[in-house]
């Protein structure tokens, strides 16, 4: 075991580009056990405060609540554009017309996941609370670890918490099945449920985590809400970022995206995907929907634009399906929004009243008294790309700590 650990730690040092190898080179090292991961690699988080196992995790999942969508793969960009013209049409009936009712979808999908530990984490003494990070549309798991100073994974590690992030089905290095009938919001919720169960039962790296805090961003927050509705015992606490119950700007958002067929927009990356996989067209689309100038780092914006990820027609047509009042969820909830979130607040989260507070009022009637809300000043939808990201992280980690996790 010692030899294996030493070799792995040498690999960490070699691949991370960091001078100092991890110090806890013994069999207690959390990264000495790669159970549950295929093709596992080790790396550090962007700021070097966490050591991570990255690999494929096969997830066998069934959901009864996907939707039979009465659309076929679009033939060309004109068909995609017209789909969105009809989607935002006054009193559009497109979503109703395309809804062929609930259907069951099952499969085994490879999910590319990243389990990160604080450098000095000790399975006997350290926190057994894992934070479960679900990214939004246009990103993959790298949203949580963009760069030094803009990494929730680093901030959580410094506060003593392991994190589990993953590329949602249909993004990044995870599988990309049928973009209309399979990659939908309901299946995404059941994949998250499955991963959380594995974290609790010791399915990853031989660690059984006793507590799970779900942390969502945007569409990832929609799934986090979905988990607290459908599986209220899955998570002990939930942090919703870039999310509200105000959907007024969703049509504006899809127009702003200028949705483009991914395989034509970025053939080198997405050339093999069917036409139902879409991306935001240009960096202009990305700034419009996700950012508030001048309060973001231009270098991160360029990085983010270069690594933009796909979304699917199936997700667009089932976007809000998991959202309902989570009447059986009794843990604490933290709602974190940028003041100028375009997608969920039409750029003003204080109008007509505090949208973070409204989320608690409307969706979490039974949440514990430890719940909190915050509006981060001058910040757009993709909080992690903005200068105020570290302030958001501190609020989130204080929330976790103050609730005794
Ligand atoms: C796109 O596909 C549709 C449906 O097959 C077809 O009617 C239309 O002519 C095509 N448009 C272009 C510009 O190729
Ligand atoms: C939408 O339909 C409602 C009736 O259901 C009608 O009152 C309203 O004027 C319509 N809006 C538009 C923009 O056509």
Short mmCIF file of C-alpha atoms and ligand atoms in Angstrom, two decimals:
data_model
loop_
_atom_site.label_atom_id
_atom_site.label_comp_id
_atom_site.label_asym_id
_atom_site.label_seq_id
_atom_site.Cartn_x
_atom_site.Cartn_y
_atom_site.Cartn_z
CA UNK A 1 0.00 0.00 0.00
CA UNK A 2 2.81 2.37 0.92
CA UNK A 3 4.47 1.85 -2.43
CA UNK A 4 1.25 2.42 -4.28
CA UNK A 5 0.57 5.58 -2.30
CA UNK A 6 4.06 6.91 -2.90
CA UNK A 7 3.73 6.25 -6.60
CA UNK A 8 0.36 7.98 -6.73
CA UNK A 9 1.63 10.97 -4.84
CA UNK A 10 4.58 11.22 -7.18
CA UNK A 11 2.07 11.18 -10.00
CA UNK A 12 0.15 13.99 -8.32
CA UNK A 13 3.32 16.03 -8.06
CA UNK A 14 4.27 15.28 -11.65
CA UNK A 15 0.90 16.03 -13.19
CA UNK A 16 -0.17 19.00 -11.15
CA UNK A 17 2.85 21.14 -11.88
CA UNK A 18 3.04 21.99 -8.21
CA UNK A 19 6.42 21.82 -6.53
CA UNK A 20 5.36 20.40 -3.18
CA UNK A 21 3.97 16.87 -3.17
CA UNK A 22 1.20 16.00 -0.77
CA UNK A 23 2.65 15.26 2.65
CA UNK A 24 0.38 12.55 4.03
CA UNK A 25 2.04 9.68 2.22
CA UNK A 26 0.58 6.83 4.23
CA UNK A 27 -2.18 4.32 3.82
CA UNK A 28 -4.61 6.75 5.43
CA UNK A 29 -4.16 9.09 2.51
CA UNK A 30 -7.60 9.56 0.97
CA UNK A 31 -6.16 9.27 -2.53
CA UNK A 32 -4.48 5.92 -1.89
CA UNK A 33 -7.78 4.16 -2.58
CA UNK A 34 -9.19 4.65 -6.08
CA UNK A 35 -12.15 2.31 -5.66
CA UNK A 36 -15.18 3.22 -7.72
CA UNK A 37 -13.24 5.21 -10.35
CA UNK A 38 -12.20 3.93 -13.77
CA UNK A 39 -9.13 5.36 -15.53
CA UNK A 40 -8.46 7.32 -12.36
CA UNK A 41 -6.00 10.19 -12.38
CA UNK A 42 -4.84 12.37 -9.52
CA UNK A 43 -4.47 16.12 -9.56
CA UNK A 44 -4.53 19.14 -7.34
CA UNK A 45 -7.30 21.72 -7.32
CA UNK A 46 -6.53 25.01 -9.08
CA UNK A 47 -5.10 26.66 -5.97
CA UNK A 48 -3.40 23.50 -4.70
CA UNK A 49 -5.42 23.18 -1.50
CA UNK A 50 -7.10 19.91 -2.41
CA UNK A 51 -5.92 16.64 -3.87
CA UNK A 52 -8.41 15.01 -6.22
CA UNK A 53 -9.23 11.68 -7.81
CA UNK A 54 -10.72 12.15 -11.27
CA UNK A 55 -12.21 9.25 -13.17
CA UNK A 56 -15.22 7.65 -14.78
CA UNK A 57 -18.01 6.39 -12.59
CA UNK A 58 -20.54 4.06 -14.23
CA UNK A 59 -24.04 4.96 -13.04
CA UNK A 60 -26.93 2.54 -13.58
CA UNK A 61 -30.05 4.60 -13.33
CA UNK A 62 -33.77 4.54 -14.04
CA UNK A 63 -36.13 7.48 -14.02
CA UNK A 64 -39.87 7.17 -14.41
CA UNK A 65 -40.35 10.87 -15.10
CA UNK A 66 -38.56 11.68 -18.30
CA UNK A 67 -40.81 13.14 -20.94
CA UNK A 68 -41.57 11.67 -24.33
CA UNK A 69 -40.72 14.70 -26.45
CA UNK A 70 -42.47 14.74 -29.80
CA UNK A 71 -39.55 16.24 -31.69
CA UNK A 72 -36.87 14.67 -33.83
CA UNK A 73 -33.26 15.71 -34.13
CA UNK A 74 -33.18 19.04 -35.99
CA UNK A 75 -31.96 18.72 -39.56
CA UNK A 76 -29.97 21.95 -39.63
CA UNK A 77 -29.31 25.27 -37.89
CA UNK A 78 -32.39 26.84 -39.46
CA UNK A 79 -34.56 24.22 -37.77
CA UNK A 80 -32.87 24.90 -34.41
CA UNK A 81 -33.30 28.65 -34.76
CA UNK A 82 -36.94 28.20 -35.67
CA UNK A 83 -37.46 25.92 -32.67
CA UNK A 84 -36.42 28.80 -30.40
CA UNK A 85 -38.41 31.36 -32.37
CA UNK A 86 -41.48 29.22 -31.63
CA UNK A 87 -40.37 28.53 -28.04
CA UNK A 88 -40.41 32.25 -27.18
CA UNK A 89 -43.45 33.07 -29.33
CA UNK A 90 -46.25 34.99 -27.56
CA UNK A 91 -48.46 32.43 -25.82
CA UNK A 92 -46.39 29.66 -27.35
CA UNK A 93 -47.99 26.22 -27.30
CA UNK A 94 -44.81 24.48 -28.45
CA UNK A 95 -43.89 22.95 -25.08
CA UNK A 96 -47.40 21.60 -24.55
CA UNK A 97 -47.62 20.30 -28.10
CA UNK A 98 -44.22 18.58 -27.82
CA UNK A 99 -45.05 16.87 -24.52
CA UNK A 100 -45.97 13.25 -25.22
CA UNK A 101 -46.32 12.34 -21.53
CA UNK A 102 -44.08 10.71 -18.95
CA UNK A 103 -41.84 7.85 -19.89
CA UNK A 104 -39.28 5.60 -18.21
CA UNK A 105 -35.63 5.79 -19.22
CA UNK A 106 -32.96 3.39 -17.94
CA UNK A 107 -29.33 2.98 -18.74
CA UNK A 108 -25.78 2.78 -17.49
CA UNK A 109 -23.88 5.96 -18.18
CA UNK A 110 -20.27 6.92 -17.57
CA UNK A 111 -20.10 10.03 -15.45
CA UNK A 112 -16.74 11.77 -15.15
CA UNK A 113 -16.34 12.68 -11.51
CA UNK A 114 -13.83 14.39 -9.24
CA UNK A 115 -13.53 13.63 -5.55
CA UNK A 116 -11.33 16.19 -3.77
CA UNK A 117 -9.92 16.12 -0.24
CA UNK A 118 -8.23 18.78 1.87
CA UNK A 119 -4.49 18.07 1.77
CA UNK A 120 -4.33 16.92 5.38
CA UNK A 121 -7.70 15.17 5.45
CA UNK A 122 -7.77 12.13 7.71
CA UNK A 123 -10.60 9.63 7.40
CA UNK A 124 -10.59 9.02 11.16
CA UNK A 125 -10.47 12.59 12.40
CA UNK A 126 -11.63 14.94 9.64
CA UNK A 127 -15.09 16.03 8.54
CA UNK A 128 -17.21 13.26 6.99
CA UNK A 129 -19.40 15.89 5.34
CA UNK A 130 -19.00 15.91 1.57
CA UNK A 131 -20.18 18.81 -0.55
CA UNK A 132 -21.85 17.59 -3.74
CA UNK A 133 -21.40 20.13 -6.55
CA UNK A 134 -23.77 20.27 -9.55
CA UNK A 135 -22.85 22.71 -12.33
CA UNK A 136 -25.20 24.62 -14.63
CA UNK A 137 -25.77 24.93 -18.38
CA UNK A 138 -22.80 26.03 -20.48
CA UNK A 139 -20.28 24.62 -18.02
CA UNK A 140 -18.91 21.33 -16.78
CA UNK A 141 -17.44 20.45 -13.39
CA UNK A 142 -14.56 22.87 -13.98
CA UNK A 143 -17.01 25.63 -12.99
CA UNK A 144 -16.17 24.74 -9.38
CA UNK A 145 -12.40 24.90 -9.91
CA UNK A 146 -11.80 27.59 -12.54
CA UNK A 147 -8.54 29.07 -11.31
CA UNK A 148 -6.66 29.89 -8.15
CA UNK A 149 -8.90 32.22 -6.12
CA UNK A 150 -11.94 31.21 -8.19
CA UNK A 151 -12.27 27.67 -6.92
CA UNK A 152 -15.01 26.60 -4.55
CA UNK A 153 -13.18 23.28 -4.29
CA UNK A 154 -10.12 25.09 -2.90
CA UNK A 155 -12.19 27.23 -0.54
CA UNK A 156 -14.06 24.17 0.77
CA UNK A 157 -10.79 22.26 1.21
CA UNK A 158 -9.27 25.12 3.20
CA UNK A 159 -12.37 24.98 5.40
CA UNK A 160 -11.82 21.22 5.86
CA UNK A 161 -14.45 19.81 3.47
CA UNK A 162 -14.12 17.17 0.77
CA UNK A 163 -16.08 17.88 -2.43
CA UNK A 164 -17.53 15.69 -5.16
CA UNK A 165 -18.09 17.36 -8.53
CA UNK A 166 -18.96 15.76 -11.85
CA UNK A 167 -19.74 16.49 -15.47
CA UNK A 168 -23.48 16.16 -15.78
CA UNK A 169 -24.67 13.63 -18.33
CA UNK A 170 -24.18 15.18 -21.78
CA UNK A 171 -21.31 17.48 -20.77
CA UNK A 172 -17.54 17.36 -20.51
CA UNK A 173 -16.03 13.89 -20.32
CA UNK A 174 -19.31 12.16 -19.38
CA UNK A 175 -21.41 10.17 -21.83
CA UNK A 176 -23.48 12.00 -24.43
CA UNK A 177 -26.59 9.88 -25.15
CA UNK A 178 -29.75 10.89 -27.07
CA UNK A 179 -30.08 14.67 -26.54
CA UNK A 180 -33.86 14.73 -26.83
CA UNK A 181 -35.31 11.63 -25.12
CA UNK A 182 -32.52 10.79 -22.64
CA UNK A 183 -30.58 13.87 -21.52
CA UNK A 184 -33.40 15.58 -19.62
CA UNK A 185 -33.70 17.18 -16.20
CA UNK A 186 -35.45 14.23 -14.56
CA UNK A 187 -32.75 11.73 -15.48
CA UNK A 188 -30.15 14.23 -14.23
CA UNK A 189 -31.88 14.26 -10.81
CA UNK A 190 -31.83 10.48 -10.61
CA UNK A 191 -28.15 10.35 -11.60
CA UNK A 192 -27.39 12.79 -8.76
CA UNK A 193 -29.43 10.66 -6.35
CA UNK A 194 -27.49 7.58 -7.41
CA UNK A 195 -24.12 9.33 -6.91
CA UNK A 196 -25.15 10.62 -3.48
CA UNK A 197 -26.17 7.11 -2.40
CA UNK A 198 -22.73 5.85 -3.45
CA UNK A 199 -20.98 8.60 -1.49
CA UNK A 200 -22.93 7.61 1.62
CA UNK A 201 -22.37 3.88 1.21
CA UNK A 202 -18.61 3.97 0.61
CA UNK A 203 -18.77 3.52 -3.16
CA UNK A 204 -16.00 6.04 -3.83
CA UNK A 205 -12.42 5.74 -2.54
CA UNK A 206 -13.65 3.44 0.21
CA UNK A 207 -15.04 6.40 2.19
CA UNK A 208 -18.53 6.48 3.65
CA UNK A 209 -19.61 10.07 4.02
CA UNK A 210 -22.13 10.54 6.79
CA UNK A 211 -23.40 13.92 5.62
CA UNK A 212 -23.98 15.42 2.20
CA UNK A 213 -24.47 19.09 1.35
CA UNK A 214 -25.79 19.62 -2.19
CA UNK A 215 -24.41 22.75 -3.84
CA UNK A 216 -26.00 23.70 -7.14
CA UNK A 217 -25.49 26.42 -9.70
CA UNK A 218 -28.36 27.40 -11.99
CA UNK A 219 -29.61 24.23 -13.75
CA UNK A 220 -27.60 22.40 -11.07
CA UNK A 221 -29.70 24.23 -8.47
CA UNK A 222 -32.85 23.07 -10.24
CA UNK A 223 -31.60 19.49 -9.79
CA UNK A 224 -30.68 20.18 -6.17
CA UNK A 225 -34.25 21.34 -5.57
CA UNK A 226 -35.42 18.21 -7.40
CA UNK A 227 -33.41 16.02 -5.02
CA UNK A 228 -34.93 17.69 -1.96
CA UNK A 229 -38.41 17.16 -3.47
CA UNK A 230 -38.02 13.57 -4.62
CA UNK A 231 -35.39 12.28 -2.18
CA UNK A 232 -35.59 14.58 0.86
CA UNK A 233 -33.33 12.28 2.95
CA UNK A 234 -30.51 12.34 0.39
CA UNK A 235 -28.97 15.59 1.54
CA UNK A 236 -28.54 17.18 4.96
CA UNK A 237 -28.34 20.72 3.64
CA UNK A 238 -28.62 22.45 0.29
CA UNK A 239 -26.98 25.55 -1.19
CA UNK A 240 -28.69 27.00 -4.26
CA UNK A 241 -26.65 29.50 -6.27
CA UNK A 242 -27.78 31.34 -9.42
CA UNK A 243 -31.39 30.30 -8.93
CA UNK A 244 -34.79 31.78 -8.13
CA UNK A 245 -38.47 31.07 -8.79
CA UNK A 246 -38.64 34.02 -11.19
CA UNK A 247 -38.68 32.61 -14.73
CA UNK A 248 -39.55 35.85 -16.54
CA UNK A 249 -36.15 36.10 -18.22
CA UNK A 250 -35.88 32.48 -19.39
CA UNK A 251 -37.12 33.32 -22.92
CA UNK A 252 -34.73 36.30 -23.06
CA UNK A 253 -31.97 33.95 -21.95
CA UNK A 254 -32.56 31.48 -24.77
CA UNK A 255 -32.64 34.31 -27.29
CA UNK A 256 -29.44 35.68 -25.75
CA UNK A 257 -27.80 32.26 -26.02
CA UNK A 258 -28.33 32.35 -29.81
CA UNK A 259 -28.44 28.54 -29.64
CA UNK A 260 -26.12 26.92 -32.17
CA UNK A 261 -25.68 23.30 -33.20
CA UNK A 262 -22.60 22.25 -31.23
CA UNK A 263 -21.06 20.07 -33.94
CA UNK A 264 -21.03 23.00 -36.37
CA UNK A 265 -20.09 25.67 -33.85
CA UNK A 266 -17.08 23.79 -32.45
CA UNK A 267 -16.45 20.74 -34.64
CA UNK A 268 -13.06 19.93 -33.09
CA UNK A 269 -14.71 19.38 -29.70
CA UNK A 270 -18.30 18.45 -30.49
CA UNK A 271 -18.02 17.08 -34.04
CA UNK A 272 -19.45 13.68 -33.14
CA UNK A 273 -22.57 14.89 -31.35
CA UNK A 274 -26.07 14.81 -32.84
CA UNK A 275 -27.75 18.11 -33.76
CA UNK A 276 -29.81 18.10 -30.55
CA UNK A 277 -26.66 19.12 -28.64
CA UNK A 278 -26.45 22.92 -28.60
CA UNK A 279 -24.06 25.60 -27.39
CA UNK A 280 -24.21 29.34 -26.85
CA UNK A 281 -23.06 30.84 -30.14
CA UNK A 282 -20.34 33.34 -29.24
CA UNK A 283 -18.56 35.01 -26.34
CA UNK A 284 -21.17 37.77 -26.70
CA UNK A 285 -23.91 35.24 -25.89
CA UNK A 286 -21.94 34.09 -22.87
CA UNK A 287 -21.38 37.58 -21.50
CA UNK A 288 -25.01 38.49 -22.06
CA UNK A 289 -26.47 35.60 -20.09
CA UNK A 290 -23.81 34.84 -17.51
CA UNK A 291 -21.87 37.97 -16.60
CA UNK A 292 -22.10 41.53 -15.34
CA UNK A 293 -19.38 43.93 -16.50
CA UNK A 294 -17.02 45.20 -15.25
CA UNK A 295 -17.20 42.87 -12.27
CA UNK A 296 -15.65 39.74 -13.77
CA UNK A 297 -12.10 38.74 -14.57
CA UNK A 298 -11.55 38.99 -18.38
CA UNK A 299 -9.01 36.15 -18.30
CA UNK A 300 -11.54 33.85 -16.67
CA UNK A 301 -14.17 34.93 -19.16
CA UNK A 302 -11.89 33.92 -22.04
CA UNK A 303 -11.16 30.60 -20.35
CA UNK A 304 -14.82 30.02 -19.72
CA UNK A 305 -15.71 30.86 -23.33
CA UNK A 306 -13.01 28.54 -24.67
CA UNK A 307 -14.29 25.67 -22.55
CA UNK A 308 -18.02 26.24 -23.06
CA UNK A 309 -20.15 23.14 -22.82
CA UNK A 310 -23.29 21.82 -24.46
CA UNK A 311 -26.91 21.67 -23.40
CA UNK A 312 -29.62 19.57 -25.00
CA UNK A 313 -33.05 20.11 -26.52
CA UNK A 314 -34.31 17.57 -23.98
CA UNK A 315 -33.05 19.78 -21.15
CA UNK A 316 -34.58 22.93 -22.64
CA UNK A 317 -37.99 21.27 -22.88
CA UNK A 318 -37.88 19.82 -19.33
CA UNK A 319 -35.89 22.61 -17.70
CA UNK A 320 -38.02 23.39 -14.66
CA UNK A 321 -39.75 20.02 -14.25
CA UNK A 322 -37.93 19.05 -11.02
CA UNK A 323 -38.90 22.28 -9.25
CA UNK A 324 -41.73 22.11 -6.69
CA UNK A 325 -42.12 22.98 -3.01
CA UNK A 326 -39.86 20.63 -1.04
CA UNK A 327 -42.38 20.19 1.75
CA UNK A 328 -40.59 17.18 3.28
CA UNK A 329 -37.14 18.73 3.41
CA UNK A 330 -36.30 19.85 6.93
CA UNK A 331 -32.59 20.65 6.67
CA UNK A 332 -31.11 24.13 6.25
CA UNK A 333 -31.11 25.90 2.88
CA UNK A 334 -28.80 28.67 1.69
CA UNK A 335 -29.81 30.73 -1.38
CA UNK A 336 -27.00 32.70 -3.02
CA UNK A 337 -27.61 35.01 -5.97
CA UNK A 338 -25.61 37.66 -7.77
CA UNK A 339 -27.47 40.97 -7.55
CA UNK A 340 -27.40 41.29 -11.35
CA UNK A 341 -28.26 37.71 -12.31
CA UNK A 342 -29.74 37.99 -15.80
CA UNK A 343 -31.22 34.52 -16.15
CA UNK A 344 -33.11 34.24 -12.86
CA UNK A 345 -33.72 37.91 -11.98
CA UNK A 346 -33.67 39.77 -15.30
CA UNK A 347 -30.59 41.52 -13.87
CA UNK A 348 -32.05 42.76 -10.59
CA UNK A 349 -32.51 40.22 -7.80
CA UNK A 350 -34.00 42.83 -5.47
CA UNK A 351 -37.03 43.39 -7.71
CA UNK A 352 -39.85 43.31 -6.90
CA UNK A 353 -38.55 41.79 -3.63
CA UNK A 354 -35.42 39.85 -2.61
CA UNK A 355 -35.49 36.79 -4.90
CA UNK A 356 -33.22 34.73 -2.63
CA UNK A 357 -35.68 35.14 0.24
CA UNK A 358 -38.58 34.22 -2.06
CA UNK A 359 -36.97 30.86 -2.85
CA UNK A 360 -37.09 29.94 0.83
CA UNK A 361 -40.65 31.23 1.21
CA UNK A 362 -42.02 29.41 -1.83
CA UNK A 363 -40.01 26.18 -2.05
CA UNK A 364 -38.86 25.41 1.51
CA UNK A 365 -41.74 25.76 4.00
CA UNK A 366 -40.19 23.16 6.36
CA UNK A 367 -36.51 24.17 6.13
CA UNK A 368 -34.63 24.47 9.40
CA UNK A 369 -33.99 27.76 11.19
CA UNK A 370 -30.35 27.61 10.12
CA UNK A 371 -31.38 28.66 6.60
CA UNK A 372 -29.82 31.76 5.08
CA UNK A 373 -30.02 33.92 1.96
CA UNK A 374 -27.69 36.42 0.37
CA UNK A 375 -27.50 38.73 -2.65
CA UNK A 376 -23.90 39.27 -3.81
CA UNK A 377 -23.52 42.89 -4.96
CA UNK A 378 -22.63 43.70 -8.58
CA UNK A 379 -22.41 40.04 -9.58
CA UNK A 380 -23.98 38.26 -12.55
CA UNK A 381 -25.35 34.75 -12.97
CA UNK A 382 -22.07 32.79 -13.15
CA UNK A 383 -20.92 33.87 -9.71
CA UNK A 384 -17.66 31.89 -9.85
CA UNK A 385 -16.38 33.97 -12.79
CA UNK A 386 -16.83 37.26 -10.88
CA UNK A 387 -14.44 39.12 -8.58
CA UNK A 388 -16.85 38.58 -5.69
CA UNK A 389 -16.65 34.76 -5.95
CA UNK A 390 -14.46 34.47 -2.81
CA UNK A 391 -17.02 36.44 -0.80
CA UNK A 392 -19.75 34.09 -1.99
CA UNK A 393 -17.61 31.08 -1.00
CA UNK A 394 -17.11 32.44 2.50
CA UNK A 395 -20.84 32.98 2.95
CA UNK A 396 -21.55 29.43 1.75
CA UNK A 397 -18.90 27.83 3.95
CA UNK A 398 -20.00 29.86 6.97
CA UNK A 399 -23.52 28.57 6.33
CA UNK A 400 -22.27 24.97 6.32
CA UNK A 401 -20.15 25.46 9.43
CA UNK A 402 -22.79 27.41 11.38
CA UNK A 403 -25.20 24.50 10.86
CA UNK A 404 -22.77 22.17 12.58
CA UNK A 405 -21.66 20.16 9.55
C1 LIG B 1 -33.37 22.61 -42.94
O1 LIG B 1 -34.10 21.44 -42.75
C2 LIG B 1 -35.47 21.58 -43.04
C3 LIG B 1 -36.17 20.33 -42.55
O2 LIG B 1 -35.62 19.19 -43.14
C4 LIG B 1 -35.64 21.86 -44.51
O3 LIG B 1 -37.02 22.02 -44.81
C5 LIG B 1 -34.91 23.15 -44.85
O4 LIG B 1 -34.92 23.37 -46.22
C6 LIG B 1 -33.46 23.08 -44.38
N1 LIG B 1 -32.91 24.41 -44.48
C7 LIG B 1 -31.68 24.64 -44.91
C8 LIG B 1 -31.25 26.07 -44.93
O5 LIG B 1 -30.96 23.75 -45.30
C1 LIG B 2 -52.08 35.23 -24.28
O1 LIG B 2 -53.32 34.59 -24.02
C2 LIG B 2 -54.13 35.28 -23.10
C3 LIG B 2 -55.37 34.44 -22.87
O2 LIG B 2 -55.04 33.15 -22.51
C4 LIG B 2 -54.48 36.64 -23.60
O3 LIG B 2 -55.23 37.34 -22.63
C5 LIG B 2 -53.23 37.40 -23.92
O4 LIG B 2 -53.57 38.63 -24.55
C6 LIG B 2 -52.32 36.60 -24.83
N1 LIG B 2 -51.09 37.31 -24.98
C7 LIG B 2 -50.58 37.61 -26.15
C8 LIG B 2 -49.28 38.35 -26.10
O5 LIG B 2 -51.12 37.29 -27.19
#
